[in-house]
Structures are given as C-alpha cells and as structure tokens.
C-alpha cells in the first residue's frame, strides 16, 4: 500500500530566521552558513562549512534505521543531518561534502585507510589563482596549511609531508588529532597517512517535510525529551551524545569559533573513558501529537485515508460507528513522518455494548499489508484488549518493545493505523472517538530555527493546500537565563514575524521548544 503523496493541508511548514541557516536544502543551508560566519572568500566559505558541521553534528555511533531485524546503517547525508544530528567520521564527511557540492563546487571524501578515518576534501580556487583540493576534518575539527602557510593543504600534500600535521606552519587550532603523536617517529606518520583513497559521496535525497493535517501539532525540543534512537538506548546513552571533549586539559574551550552557539546546550554525561562526567552535546527530539478527526470526509479527502465498507459518523460527539449491522467496516489512516519513530502512544475511547460479537479494535502496520493487533495489555499492564473490554484505551509502545521481540514502529518513517468496527444488530452499540496519537521522533537541534542577538526577522515557509488553514507557531527560549516565549496565530506561507532579543552574546540565548500547530480559520479541528 502506498502512502498519499502529499498528506495534510499545510505542506513543508518551516520557520526560517534570516540570521540562521535555512536548513531545508543543503544549498539554502550553505548560503546561510556563509552569512552566519561572515564568509566572503573561497577559503573563508570552506572554513565556514567545516565550522558549521563541527557545530551542528556530533560524532557518534552510526544510526541503524528500519524495523527490528531489517535495519541497516544510514548512509544518506540529509537524514544524517536532519534526523540524527550525528554519525561517524565518514558521515560527517558526507554532510560536509554535500553542503559544498550544493554550491556547485567539487568535493569528495578521503579515506585514511591505515588510520580507519575519513575526512573531506573541498576544491576551490585559492587567492593565488590556483584551484586545489583542501582537506577538512569535521570530527576532530582541524585543517592545516601548506608549509608556507599560504593555503589549506590537500591530503596528497599531507601524505607527502606528514610534518604538516605534527609540526604545522599554521592550523585551525592548537590541538588536533595528531597532537599526542608528535613524539612518534616520522616513519610512523608516513605509514599512517599512506594509502589514502578518494571516493565519491552519494548525493542528498532527503529533505524534511513537516506536513500539518487537521488536529496535528509538531513540537521540536532542543534537548532530549523522551527516548533517543532505536539503536542508542533510552536517550541518555553515549551513542546519542557527542563523545568528544569540549575543553582542553587546562579548561579552555577547544572550539572557540563555534562556542557561542554550542556551549549553552552542553549537558553533563558519563565519561565514556570512566572516572566522572564530561560536558557533552545531547540530541534533539520532536513529537507529533495528533487528535485524529474521525469524520470520513476529512479522513479520505484531506488526510488520504481509506474507508473499506460503510461507516457512520456523529459530528456532535465525534464518534465513528459501523454504517451497517453484520458488516465489517475498516478505516485505514496513513501516517508519514519527516523523522524516524522512537516511541508511539495511542489513546482512544472504545464503546461496545450488547452482543459479545460487537467489535471495535485497533491495528497497526508498517506496510499496509501485514497488520498487528494493538491489545493494550501487549505493551502496558492495563487496561485490557479493547476488543474484549470497552472504555479508555492507552497503548504505549516504547523502544523496549523491540528488545522484547514485540511489534514496534521504532526506526520507521511511516506506518498505518486501522480501526475495525462491526456490530451484530445495533450499529449504535459500537463506536470509537477521542483518538489521539503521540509519536516521538529524533531530530537535530541545530537544524531548526535559532534566535540571535538583536532583531530576528522570521517568516513561515511552506505551501497551504486546499481549505482556509493556517499555522499557529510558538517559540520558547531562555534569554540571559530567563524563560521567554512568543506566539503567533493564523500564519500563512510567507507571513513574517519580528522577534527582538535583548542580549548581545548568542551564548546567552538557549532555544527550548518550537511548536507548529494546525489552525483552521473557523477554529474547528
């Protein structure tokens, strides 16, 4: 079964700040990066992209996507940036390369085979008029210049003269990956940099699509809220956090150029080397809360759902019922998400009276063909299966369901929910109302709108489809350690919004939450 191509009335809702990179595409992101770091020359622009990846991405265990038993390591750079916000050195190089390529400039990965490490090379014309490759390492945040200190060296130059790394004429910072190896003999450094391999990086094919349908609300949290990633535990695991140190041994900041935007988000985490804690960069999360409208006209005409058989609907109570006795009716609701699922909760009010054969049940599927019945006792202690006992139903499917070999949507980007309704005699004896889905996902906290000191000119990007729909937007942040919030209602694509912050240092602004809410003009859901 195929999901609808463009579900929802409001498509691609995205809050854009003219003082922060517009991350919807790598091309728009690159333009914003140049502006954020005041980059004008080719070298400054390349360094800006390197600094941005070092700021916005964390180096950690590659994410495995897909359902339990059928997943694999993600290699798509768009999902690495938007969905996960972290990857191995290879993934960080892929993101860096794709951003540079999106500007029309050549870029490639370099695999340091003997060190099992990957960096990026960007091609551009230097100030002397010569076009060259230049090596950048977004994991360890370094690049080195040629022996004259005139331009950033490529890896072929580094391999030919490893002293560029052990005793550089000029570098991005006083400490980098090989600092501890300066005492090694030169033969070892020749071996470590020998045998490098240039490789082509797959192009980005993913873009974040936040669609809003009636009853939907998206919340973006700039810190962990709820579970982490399907392969990274409950969100506190180091697999979802930056395992690199953020300080030198003397306590000074290791990455001063990106510190104004990064430092305020650090949180204490267990040191993976043992012996205390370190200041680490957490992941962000997002949450879809959907009060599903059960009106068949909305389900089929707006959301792209499917009704099999006959149903009836009471607009006064919002209850969905069978349309005819002794006939099974099924309603299939498609769910498409821009980020992978980490947890799902389902709430509904099930009504069933009279004959025991009267039937109301919920099912889920990842492909629309193989269905899993959602008896609440399969995942939580109470209440019991809604097919056997009517009343409020609360089903919680956590990450732990995968470990217990139960059905789970964790790792998926889309799924289906099916409602089965049947009555023996009286169609009013069976009904479902108050259906709410709460779905947690992972996302990169730096992929979303950040406020900067002074005036911020925001606008809502996206496309409003059929119907008089609009978006309510709320921003929560801390400004100079004071909780601050701003909201706008009834925004349409292209509408602008001015927010003026009252601090001079971006390190005094810490984003907390961004909310998109579907808002029909008539106030109905």
Short mmCIF file of C-alpha atoms in Angstrom, two decimals:
data_model
loop_
_atom_site.label_atom_id
_atom_site.label_comp_id
_atom_site.label_asym_id
_atom_site.label_seq_id
_atom_site.Cartn_x
_atom_site.Cartn_y
_atom_site.Cartn_z
CA UNK A 1 0.00 0.00 0.00
CA UNK A 2 1.34 3.44 -0.92
CA UNK A 3 1.00 6.45 1.33
CA UNK A 4 -0.60 9.58 -0.15
CA UNK A 5 1.97 11.73 -1.96
CA UNK A 6 1.08 14.97 -0.14
CA UNK A 7 -0.87 14.34 3.06
CA UNK A 8 -2.17 17.28 5.04
CA UNK A 9 -3.47 20.68 4.12
CA UNK A 10 -0.29 22.52 5.07
CA UNK A 11 2.85 21.17 3.47
CA UNK A 12 6.50 21.82 4.32
CA UNK A 13 5.84 24.17 7.24
CA UNK A 14 9.18 25.62 8.35
CA UNK A 15 10.09 28.65 10.45
CA UNK A 16 13.02 30.49 8.88
CA UNK A 17 15.18 33.15 10.55
CA UNK A 18 17.16 35.40 8.22
CA UNK A 19 20.02 35.28 10.72
CA UNK A 20 20.30 31.49 10.93
CA UNK A 21 20.92 28.98 8.10
CA UNK A 22 17.78 27.82 6.31
CA UNK A 23 18.46 24.10 6.54
CA UNK A 24 15.65 22.83 4.31
CA UNK A 25 18.12 22.15 1.49
CA UNK A 26 21.90 21.96 1.53
CA UNK A 27 22.03 24.83 -0.98
CA UNK A 28 19.96 27.17 1.22
CA UNK A 29 21.92 25.94 4.22
CA UNK A 30 25.23 26.86 2.57
CA UNK A 31 24.06 30.41 1.86
CA UNK A 32 23.04 30.81 5.50
CA UNK A 33 26.34 29.36 6.72
CA UNK A 34 28.32 31.93 4.73
CA UNK A 35 26.19 34.69 6.24
CA UNK A 36 26.41 33.35 9.81
CA UNK A 37 30.22 33.21 9.71
CA UNK A 38 30.68 36.37 7.56
CA UNK A 39 32.50 34.35 4.89
CA UNK A 40 33.43 36.16 1.67
CA UNK A 41 36.49 34.49 0.12
CA UNK A 42 36.51 30.90 -1.11
CA UNK A 43 38.74 29.84 1.78
CA UNK A 44 36.50 31.58 4.32
CA UNK A 45 33.45 29.85 2.86
CA UNK A 46 35.10 26.42 3.02
CA UNK A 47 36.15 27.03 6.63
CA UNK A 48 32.61 28.21 7.42
CA UNK A 49 31.10 24.95 6.13
CA UNK A 50 33.66 22.98 8.14
CA UNK A 51 32.86 25.01 11.28
CA UNK A 52 29.11 24.57 10.74
CA UNK A 53 29.37 20.77 10.51
CA UNK A 54 31.58 20.77 13.62
CA UNK A 55 28.93 22.89 15.37
CA UNK A 56 25.76 21.16 14.24
CA UNK A 57 26.84 17.50 14.10
CA UNK A 58 28.10 15.12 16.76
CA UNK A 59 30.46 12.22 16.15
CA UNK A 60 28.94 9.03 17.46
CA UNK A 61 27.75 5.57 16.56
CA UNK A 62 26.10 5.43 13.10
CA UNK A 63 22.34 5.00 13.34
CA UNK A 64 20.68 1.84 12.09
CA UNK A 65 17.27 2.57 10.61
CA UNK A 66 14.38 0.29 9.80
CA UNK A 67 12.31 -2.20 11.82
CA UNK A 68 13.92 -4.74 14.10
CA UNK A 69 15.74 -7.42 12.12
CA UNK A 70 15.51 -5.49 8.85
CA UNK A 71 17.50 -2.33 9.54
CA UNK A 72 20.81 -1.08 8.27
CA UNK A 73 23.25 1.76 8.86
CA UNK A 74 22.02 5.01 7.35
CA UNK A 75 24.36 6.50 4.73
CA UNK A 76 22.06 9.23 3.37
CA UNK A 77 23.59 12.64 4.33
CA UNK A 78 20.28 14.52 4.57
CA UNK A 79 18.94 12.12 7.20
CA UNK A 80 22.29 12.20 8.99
CA UNK A 81 21.92 15.96 9.42
CA UNK A 82 18.18 16.43 9.97
CA UNK A 83 17.08 13.21 11.62
CA UNK A 84 20.06 12.04 13.65
CA UNK A 85 22.39 15.01 14.07
CA UNK A 86 25.31 12.63 14.49
CA UNK A 87 27.29 9.97 12.67
CA UNK A 88 30.78 8.55 12.41
CA UNK A 89 33.67 10.44 10.82
CA UNK A 90 32.52 9.05 7.46
CA UNK A 91 29.04 10.51 7.93
CA UNK A 92 30.34 13.93 8.99
CA UNK A 93 32.50 13.99 5.86
CA UNK A 94 29.46 13.09 3.74
CA UNK A 95 27.48 16.02 5.16
CA UNK A 96 30.39 18.44 4.68
CA UNK A 97 30.92 17.26 1.10
CA UNK A 98 27.22 17.52 0.21
CA UNK A 99 26.88 21.07 1.53
CA UNK A 100 29.89 22.18 -0.53
CA UNK A 101 28.67 20.34 -3.63
CA UNK A 102 25.27 22.03 -3.27
CA UNK A 103 27.01 25.34 -4.04
CA UNK A 104 28.23 23.95 -7.39
CA UNK A 105 31.79 23.31 -6.19
CA UNK A 106 33.57 19.90 -6.30
CA UNK A 107 34.05 17.92 -3.10
CA UNK A 108 34.91 14.35 -2.14
CA UNK A 109 35.67 12.05 0.78
CA UNK A 110 39.18 10.93 1.67
CA UNK A 111 39.56 7.62 3.49
CA UNK A 112 42.78 7.33 5.52
CA UNK A 113 42.99 3.58 5.25
CA UNK A 114 45.72 2.90 7.82
CA UNK A 115 44.03 5.10 10.39
CA UNK A 116 40.47 3.93 9.53
CA UNK A 117 39.44 7.57 9.46
CA UNK A 118 37.59 9.73 6.90
CA UNK A 119 37.93 13.43 6.15
CA UNK A 120 36.53 15.69 3.42
CA UNK A 121 38.30 17.49 0.61
CA UNK A 122 36.84 20.65 -0.91
CA UNK A 123 38.01 22.08 -4.20
CA UNK A 124 38.22 25.82 -4.79
CA UNK A 125 40.49 28.47 -6.28
CA UNK A 126 42.91 29.99 -3.79
CA UNK A 127 43.95 33.65 -3.60
CA UNK A 128 46.92 32.90 -5.88
CA UNK A 129 44.50 31.92 -8.66
CA UNK A 130 45.25 28.17 -8.49
CA UNK A 131 42.47 25.63 -7.96
CA UNK A 132 43.32 22.94 -5.39
CA UNK A 133 41.90 20.27 -3.10
CA UNK A 134 41.83 21.19 0.61
CA UNK A 135 41.40 18.70 3.49
CA UNK A 136 38.97 19.31 6.38
CA UNK A 137 38.20 17.01 9.32
CA UNK A 138 34.82 17.82 10.89
CA UNK A 139 35.15 15.15 13.59
CA UNK A 140 38.41 16.38 15.10
CA UNK A 141 37.91 19.93 13.87
CA UNK A 142 41.20 20.51 12.08
CA UNK A 143 42.72 21.63 8.82
CA UNK A 144 46.37 22.51 8.17
CA UNK A 145 48.08 24.88 5.77
CA UNK A 146 50.91 24.16 3.39
CA UNK A 147 54.48 24.66 4.65
CA UNK A 148 54.44 28.32 3.61
CA UNK A 149 51.18 28.92 5.49
CA UNK A 150 49.58 30.33 2.32
CA UNK A 151 46.68 27.97 1.67
CA UNK A 152 44.97 24.95 3.28
CA UNK A 153 46.68 21.72 2.27
CA UNK A 154 45.06 18.82 0.50
CA UNK A 155 45.55 15.27 1.69
CA UNK A 156 48.01 14.44 -1.07
CA UNK A 157 50.27 17.16 0.35
CA UNK A 158 49.76 15.87 3.88
CA UNK A 159 50.59 12.31 2.83
CA UNK A 160 53.72 13.55 1.07
CA UNK A 161 54.78 15.60 4.09
CA UNK A 162 53.20 14.35 7.36
CA UNK A 163 55.12 17.03 9.29
CA UNK A 164 52.34 19.38 8.15
CA UNK A 165 50.32 17.68 10.89
CA UNK A 166 52.99 17.03 13.51
CA UNK A 167 54.58 20.48 13.19
CA UNK A 168 52.20 22.64 11.15
CA UNK A 169 53.11 26.07 9.87
CA UNK A 170 49.50 27.10 10.54
CA UNK A 171 46.40 25.20 11.60
CA UNK A 172 42.81 25.68 12.66
CA UNK A 173 43.51 25.19 16.37
CA UNK A 174 46.45 24.45 18.67
CA UNK A 175 45.28 20.88 19.28
CA UNK A 176 44.14 18.29 16.78
CA UNK A 177 44.04 14.53 16.45
CA UNK A 178 47.76 14.03 16.00
CA UNK A 179 48.90 16.31 18.79
CA UNK A 180 49.59 13.35 21.05
CA UNK A 181 51.64 11.71 18.30
CA UNK A 182 54.20 14.46 17.79
CA UNK A 183 56.80 12.36 19.57
CA UNK A 184 56.28 9.43 17.24
CA UNK A 185 58.97 8.92 14.66
CA UNK A 186 58.35 10.23 11.18
CA UNK A 187 58.20 6.75 9.67
CA UNK A 188 55.05 6.04 11.69
CA UNK A 189 53.42 9.23 10.43
CA UNK A 190 54.33 8.35 6.86
CA UNK A 191 52.65 4.98 7.34
CA UNK A 192 49.51 6.46 8.93
CA UNK A 193 48.97 8.88 6.06
CA UNK A 194 49.99 6.45 3.33
CA UNK A 195 47.42 4.60 1.24
CA UNK A 196 44.66 7.21 1.27
CA UNK A 197 41.70 6.76 -1.05
CA UNK A 198 39.42 9.40 -2.59
CA UNK A 199 35.78 8.37 -3.00
CA UNK A 200 32.59 9.85 -4.40
CA UNK A 201 29.90 10.74 -1.88
CA UNK A 202 26.23 9.90 -2.63
CA UNK A 203 24.08 12.98 -3.11
CA UNK A 204 21.46 14.04 -0.59
CA UNK A 205 17.99 12.75 -1.47
CA UNK A 206 16.19 13.53 1.82
CA UNK A 207 14.54 16.80 2.77
CA UNK A 208 12.45 17.43 5.90
CA UNK A 209 8.74 17.65 5.11
CA UNK A 210 6.64 18.76 8.08
CA UNK A 211 3.06 18.45 6.84
CA UNK A 212 0.20 19.56 9.06
CA UNK A 213 -3.20 17.90 8.84
CA UNK A 214 -6.29 18.74 10.92
CA UNK A 215 -5.70 18.04 14.60
CA UNK A 216 -1.90 17.87 14.33
CA UNK A 217 0.78 19.59 16.36
CA UNK A 218 4.55 19.24 15.94
CA UNK A 219 6.86 20.11 18.83
CA UNK A 220 10.61 20.41 18.34
CA UNK A 221 12.66 20.13 21.54
CA UNK A 222 16.20 21.48 21.61
CA UNK A 223 17.23 18.84 24.14
CA UNK A 224 16.29 15.22 24.79
CA UNK A 225 12.58 14.77 25.52
CA UNK A 226 11.58 11.15 25.66
CA UNK A 227 13.56 8.31 24.08
CA UNK A 228 16.61 8.59 21.90
CA UNK A 229 17.38 6.48 18.86
CA UNK A 230 16.35 2.87 18.16
CA UNK A 231 19.97 1.69 18.36
CA UNK A 232 21.09 4.08 21.10
CA UNK A 233 19.13 3.19 24.20
CA UNK A 234 16.80 5.48 26.08
CA UNK A 235 18.34 8.82 25.06
CA UNK A 236 20.89 9.02 27.86
CA UNK A 237 23.21 6.56 26.14
CA UNK A 238 26.51 7.99 24.91
CA UNK A 239 25.63 6.70 21.46
CA UNK A 240 23.31 9.69 21.01
CA UNK A 241 25.68 12.23 22.60
CA UNK A 242 28.91 13.79 21.39
CA UNK A 243 31.70 11.73 22.91
CA UNK A 244 34.37 14.30 22.07
CA UNK A 245 35.69 16.57 24.80
CA UNK A 246 34.71 20.23 24.53
CA UNK A 247 37.60 21.61 26.57
CA UNK A 248 41.39 21.46 26.66
CA UNK A 249 43.06 19.95 29.69
CA UNK A 250 43.68 23.44 31.06
CA UNK A 251 39.93 24.14 30.95
CA UNK A 252 39.97 26.41 27.91
CA UNK A 253 37.36 25.99 25.16
CA UNK A 254 38.52 23.72 22.38
CA UNK A 255 36.32 25.17 19.61
CA UNK A 256 36.08 28.92 20.29
CA UNK A 257 34.61 29.80 16.87
CA UNK A 258 31.51 27.65 17.37
CA UNK A 259 31.28 28.01 21.13
CA UNK A 260 28.74 30.91 21.18
CA UNK A 261 26.12 28.60 19.64
CA UNK A 262 27.19 25.32 21.20
CA UNK A 263 28.27 25.95 24.77
CA UNK A 264 24.84 26.64 26.26
CA UNK A 265 23.49 23.28 25.09
CA UNK A 266 26.13 21.11 26.75
CA UNK A 267 24.93 18.78 29.48
CA UNK A 268 26.77 16.54 31.89
CA UNK A 269 27.09 12.95 30.80
CA UNK A 270 29.08 9.96 31.95
CA UNK A 271 32.63 10.00 30.66
CA UNK A 272 32.93 7.02 28.26
CA UNK A 273 36.53 6.64 29.46
CA UNK A 274 35.31 6.34 33.05
CA UNK A 275 36.04 8.40 36.10
CA UNK A 276 33.35 11.04 36.29
CA UNK A 277 31.44 13.09 33.75
CA UNK A 278 32.05 15.30 30.73
CA UNK A 279 30.19 18.20 29.15
CA UNK A 280 28.58 16.59 26.10
CA UNK A 281 26.24 17.66 23.33
CA UNK A 282 22.80 15.99 23.55
CA UNK A 283 20.49 15.16 20.68
CA UNK A 284 17.23 16.95 19.97
CA UNK A 285 13.81 15.34 19.67
CA UNK A 286 10.45 16.09 18.10
CA UNK A 287 6.92 14.99 18.92
CA UNK A 288 3.79 14.68 16.81
CA UNK A 289 0.54 14.93 18.77
CA UNK A 290 -2.45 14.16 16.58
CA UNK A 291 -6.07 14.36 17.64
CA UNK A 292 -7.28 12.40 14.64
CA UNK A 293 -10.51 13.73 13.10
CA UNK A 294 -12.73 10.71 12.52
CA UNK A 295 -15.04 12.44 10.04
CA UNK A 296 -14.86 10.13 6.99
CA UNK A 297 -14.84 13.14 4.62
CA UNK A 298 -11.73 14.52 6.33
CA UNK A 299 -10.10 11.11 6.63
CA UNK A 300 -10.44 10.34 2.94
CA UNK A 301 -10.42 13.80 1.34
CA UNK A 302 -7.76 15.56 3.40
CA UNK A 303 -5.64 13.00 5.22
CA UNK A 304 -5.62 10.48 2.39
CA UNK A 305 -7.15 7.65 4.42
CA UNK A 306 -9.27 4.81 3.18
CA UNK A 307 -12.69 3.53 4.27
CA UNK A 308 -13.50 -0.08 3.44
CA UNK A 309 -17.16 -0.93 3.92
CA UNK A 310 -19.66 1.53 5.39
CA UNK A 311 -19.27 3.77 8.43
CA UNK A 312 -21.42 6.41 10.10
CA UNK A 313 -20.21 9.49 11.91
CA UNK A 314 -21.82 11.65 14.60
CA UNK A 315 -20.39 15.20 14.28
CA UNK A 316 -21.86 16.18 17.65
CA UNK A 317 -19.86 13.58 19.57
CA UNK A 318 -17.05 12.95 17.08
CA UNK A 319 -17.80 9.22 17.22
CA UNK A 320 -17.18 6.81 14.36
CA UNK A 321 -19.53 3.81 14.10
CA UNK A 322 -20.29 0.93 11.72
CA UNK A 323 -22.51 2.00 8.85
CA UNK A 324 -24.50 -1.23 8.70
CA UNK A 325 -25.02 -4.16 11.03
CA UNK A 326 -23.36 -7.51 10.31
CA UNK A 327 -20.82 -5.81 8.04
CA UNK A 328 -17.19 -5.22 8.95
CA UNK A 329 -16.02 -1.67 8.35
CA UNK A 330 -12.35 -0.73 8.30
CA UNK A 331 -10.78 2.74 8.36
CA UNK A 332 -7.10 2.95 7.40
CA UNK A 333 -5.18 6.07 8.45
CA UNK A 334 -1.75 6.72 6.85
CA UNK A 335 0.96 8.30 8.98
CA UNK A 336 4.04 9.82 7.31
CA UNK A 337 6.77 11.47 9.37
CA UNK A 338 9.88 13.53 8.50
CA UNK A 339 11.84 11.80 11.27
CA UNK A 340 12.05 8.18 12.41
CA UNK A 341 9.81 6.93 15.20
CA UNK A 342 11.26 6.23 18.64
CA UNK A 343 8.06 5.78 20.63
CA UNK A 344 4.31 5.70 19.95
CA UNK A 345 1.33 6.13 22.27
CA UNK A 346 -2.29 5.64 21.22
CA UNK A 347 -5.30 6.83 23.18
CA UNK A 348 -8.93 6.20 22.26
CA UNK A 349 -12.36 5.83 23.79
CA UNK A 350 -13.83 2.50 22.69
CA UNK A 351 -17.56 1.89 23.11
CA UNK A 352 -19.00 -1.61 22.81
CA UNK A 353 -22.24 -2.80 24.37
CA UNK A 354 -24.65 -5.65 23.76
CA UNK A 355 -23.54 -8.77 21.92
CA UNK A 356 -20.02 -10.05 22.53
CA UNK A 357 -19.60 -10.28 18.78
CA UNK A 358 -19.86 -6.49 18.57
CA UNK A 359 -16.33 -5.49 17.67
CA UNK A 360 -14.02 -2.47 17.84
CA UNK A 361 -10.26 -2.91 17.56
CA UNK A 362 -7.08 -1.07 16.59
CA UNK A 363 -4.37 -2.46 14.34
CA UNK A 364 -1.04 -1.10 13.07
CA UNK A 365 1.19 -1.85 10.12
CA UNK A 366 4.40 -0.60 8.56
CA UNK A 367 3.49 -1.62 5.00
CA UNK A 368 -0.32 -1.59 4.95
CA UNK A 369 -0.41 -5.33 4.36
CA UNK A 370 0.86 -7.08 7.48
CA UNK A 371 -1.16 -5.98 10.48
CA UNK A 372 -0.54 -6.17 14.21
CA UNK A 373 -3.44 -6.03 16.64
CA UNK A 374 -2.96 -3.50 19.43
CA UNK A 375 -4.19 -5.10 22.58
CA UNK A 376 -3.19 -2.63 25.27
CA UNK A 377 -2.03 -5.42 27.58
CA UNK A 378 0.61 -6.33 25.00
CA UNK A 379 2.57 -3.21 25.96
CA UNK A 380 1.18 -1.90 29.24
CA UNK A 381 -0.28 -3.52 32.34
CA UNK A 382 -3.77 -2.07 31.95
CA UNK A 383 -6.35 -1.76 30.56
CA UNK A 384 -7.03 -4.96 28.68
CA UNK A 385 -7.60 -5.56 24.99
CA UNK A 386 -10.17 -3.04 23.67
CA UNK A 387 -11.77 -5.79 21.60
CA UNK A 388 -12.70 -7.56 24.82
CA UNK A 389 -13.33 -4.65 27.16
CA UNK A 390 -14.61 -1.21 26.16
CA UNK A 391 -13.57 2.09 27.68
CA UNK A 392 -10.49 4.31 27.53
CA UNK A 393 -7.54 2.67 25.80
CA UNK A 394 -3.92 3.71 26.34
CA UNK A 395 -1.29 1.82 24.37
CA UNK A 396 2.37 2.71 24.90
CA UNK A 397 4.90 1.16 22.50
CA UNK A 398 8.39 2.07 23.78
CA UNK A 399 11.81 1.24 22.40
CA UNK A 400 11.92 -1.69 24.80
CA UNK A 401 9.29 -3.44 22.68
CA UNK A 402 11.95 -4.24 20.08
CA UNK A 403 14.20 -5.84 22.69
CA UNK A 404 11.23 -7.90 23.87
CA UNK A 405 10.62 -9.06 20.30
CA UNK A 406 7.25 -7.30 20.10
CA UNK A 407 5.90 -5.26 17.23
CA UNK A 408 7.27 -1.72 17.20
CA UNK A 409 7.42 1.14 14.68
CA UNK A 410 10.79 2.27 16.08
CA UNK A 411 13.12 3.23 13.23
CA UNK A 412 10.31 3.68 10.68
CA UNK A 413 9.29 6.90 8.91
CA UNK A 414 5.79 5.81 8.00
CA UNK A 415 3.07 3.48 9.22
CA UNK A 416 -0.68 2.83 9.13
CA UNK A 417 -3.36 2.67 11.80
CA UNK A 418 -6.51 0.63 11.16
CA UNK A 419 -9.82 0.79 13.00
CA UNK A 420 -12.10 -2.25 12.71
CA UNK A 421 -15.80 -1.77 13.51
CA UNK A 422 -18.59 -4.36 13.42
CA UNK A 423 -21.96 -4.83 15.14
CA UNK A 424 -24.38 -7.74 15.14
CA UNK A 425 -27.63 -5.80 15.32
CA UNK A 426 -27.42 -2.21 16.57
CA UNK A 427 -24.77 -0.04 14.91
CA UNK A 428 -25.01 2.39 17.85
CA UNK A 429 -23.61 -0.33 20.10
CA UNK A 430 -20.09 0.15 18.73
CA UNK A 431 -18.04 3.30 18.38
CA UNK A 432 -14.63 4.94 18.57
CA UNK A 433 -13.90 8.55 19.48
CA UNK A 434 -11.19 10.65 21.08
CA UNK A 435 -8.44 9.02 19.01
CA UNK A 436 -5.06 10.61 19.81
CA UNK A 437 -1.60 9.59 18.57
CA UNK A 438 1.57 10.75 20.31
CA UNK A 439 4.68 9.86 18.34
CA UNK A 440 8.22 10.71 19.47
CA UNK A 441 11.00 11.07 16.93
CA UNK A 442 14.63 12.08 16.77
CA UNK A 443 15.92 15.27 15.15
CA UNK A 444 18.98 17.54 15.09
CA UNK A 445 18.51 20.52 17.42
CA UNK A 446 20.66 22.72 15.13
CA UNK A 447 18.51 22.00 12.07
CA UNK A 448 15.73 24.22 13.40
CA UNK A 449 15.22 27.94 13.91
CA UNK A 450 17.61 29.62 16.38
CA UNK A 451 17.29 33.20 17.55
CA UNK A 452 20.27 35.57 17.51
CA UNK A 453 21.04 38.77 19.47
CA UNK A 454 19.00 41.77 18.35
CA UNK A 455 16.23 41.75 15.72
CA UNK A 456 15.28 38.42 14.16
CA UNK A 457 13.13 38.55 11.03
CA UNK A 458 11.26 35.27 10.79
CA UNK A 459 8.96 34.00 8.09
CA UNK A 460 6.89 30.87 7.66
CA UNK A 461 7.87 28.84 4.63
CA UNK A 462 5.62 26.19 3.14
CA UNK A 463 2.56 25.65 0.99
CA UNK A 464 -1.04 25.94 2.10
CA UNK A 465 -3.21 23.48 0.23
CA UNK A 466 -6.95 23.32 -0.11
CA UNK A 467 -9.08 24.92 2.59
CA UNK A 468 -8.68 28.03 4.77
CA UNK A 469 -5.96 26.55 7.01
CA UNK A 470 -3.11 28.35 8.77
CA UNK A 471 -0.39 27.62 11.32
CA UNK A 472 0.00 28.67 14.94
CA UNK A 473 3.68 28.95 15.92
CA UNK A 474 5.18 29.16 19.41
CA UNK A 475 8.84 29.67 20.32
CA UNK A 476 10.20 29.06 23.82
CA UNK A 477 13.75 30.04 24.76
CA UNK A 478 15.94 31.22 27.62
CA UNK A 479 17.36 34.70 27.26
CA UNK A 480 20.01 35.64 29.83
CA UNK A 481 18.73 32.68 31.91
CA UNK A 482 15.15 34.00 31.86
CA UNK A 483 12.35 31.89 30.33
CA UNK A 484 10.85 33.69 27.33
CA UNK A 485 8.08 32.77 24.90
CA UNK A 486 6.49 34.25 21.79
CA UNK A 487 3.49 33.04 19.78
CA UNK A 488 1.77 33.94 16.53
CA UNK A 489 -1.58 32.56 15.37
CA UNK A 490 -3.01 32.23 11.89
CA UNK A 491 0.26 32.35 9.96
CA UNK A 492 0.25 31.52 6.25
CA UNK A 493 3.19 30.75 4.00
CA UNK A 494 5.23 33.91 3.50
CA UNK A 495 3.95 35.70 6.61
CA UNK A 496 6.70 37.49 8.56
CA UNK A 497 7.34 37.87 12.27
CA UNK A 498 9.81 40.11 14.13
CA UNK A 499 11.32 38.96 17.43
CA UNK A 500 13.83 41.25 19.15
CA UNK A 501 16.13 39.71 21.74
CA UNK A 502 17.83 41.89 24.33
CA UNK A 503 21.27 40.31 24.72
CA UNK A 504 24.49 40.90 22.80
CA UNK A 505 26.03 37.44 23.11
CA UNK A 506 24.44 34.46 21.27
CA UNK A 507 25.72 32.28 24.12
CA UNK A 508 23.04 33.90 26.32
CA UNK A 509 20.23 32.51 24.15
CA UNK A 510 19.22 28.88 24.60
CA UNK A 511 16.38 27.59 22.46
CA UNK A 512 13.98 25.22 24.20
CA UNK A 513 10.93 24.45 22.05
CA UNK A 514 9.36 25.24 18.68
CA UNK A 515 5.69 24.35 18.10
CA UNK A 516 3.75 24.15 14.81
CA UNK A 517 0.01 23.71 15.22
CA UNK A 518 -2.64 23.26 12.53
CA UNK A 519 -5.08 26.16 12.81
CA UNK A 520 -8.23 26.27 10.65
CA UNK A 521 -9.77 29.72 10.41
CA UNK A 522 -13.12 28.59 11.80
CA UNK A 523 -11.46 27.30 14.98
CA UNK A 524 -12.52 23.70 14.41
CA UNK A 525 -10.16 20.75 14.37
#
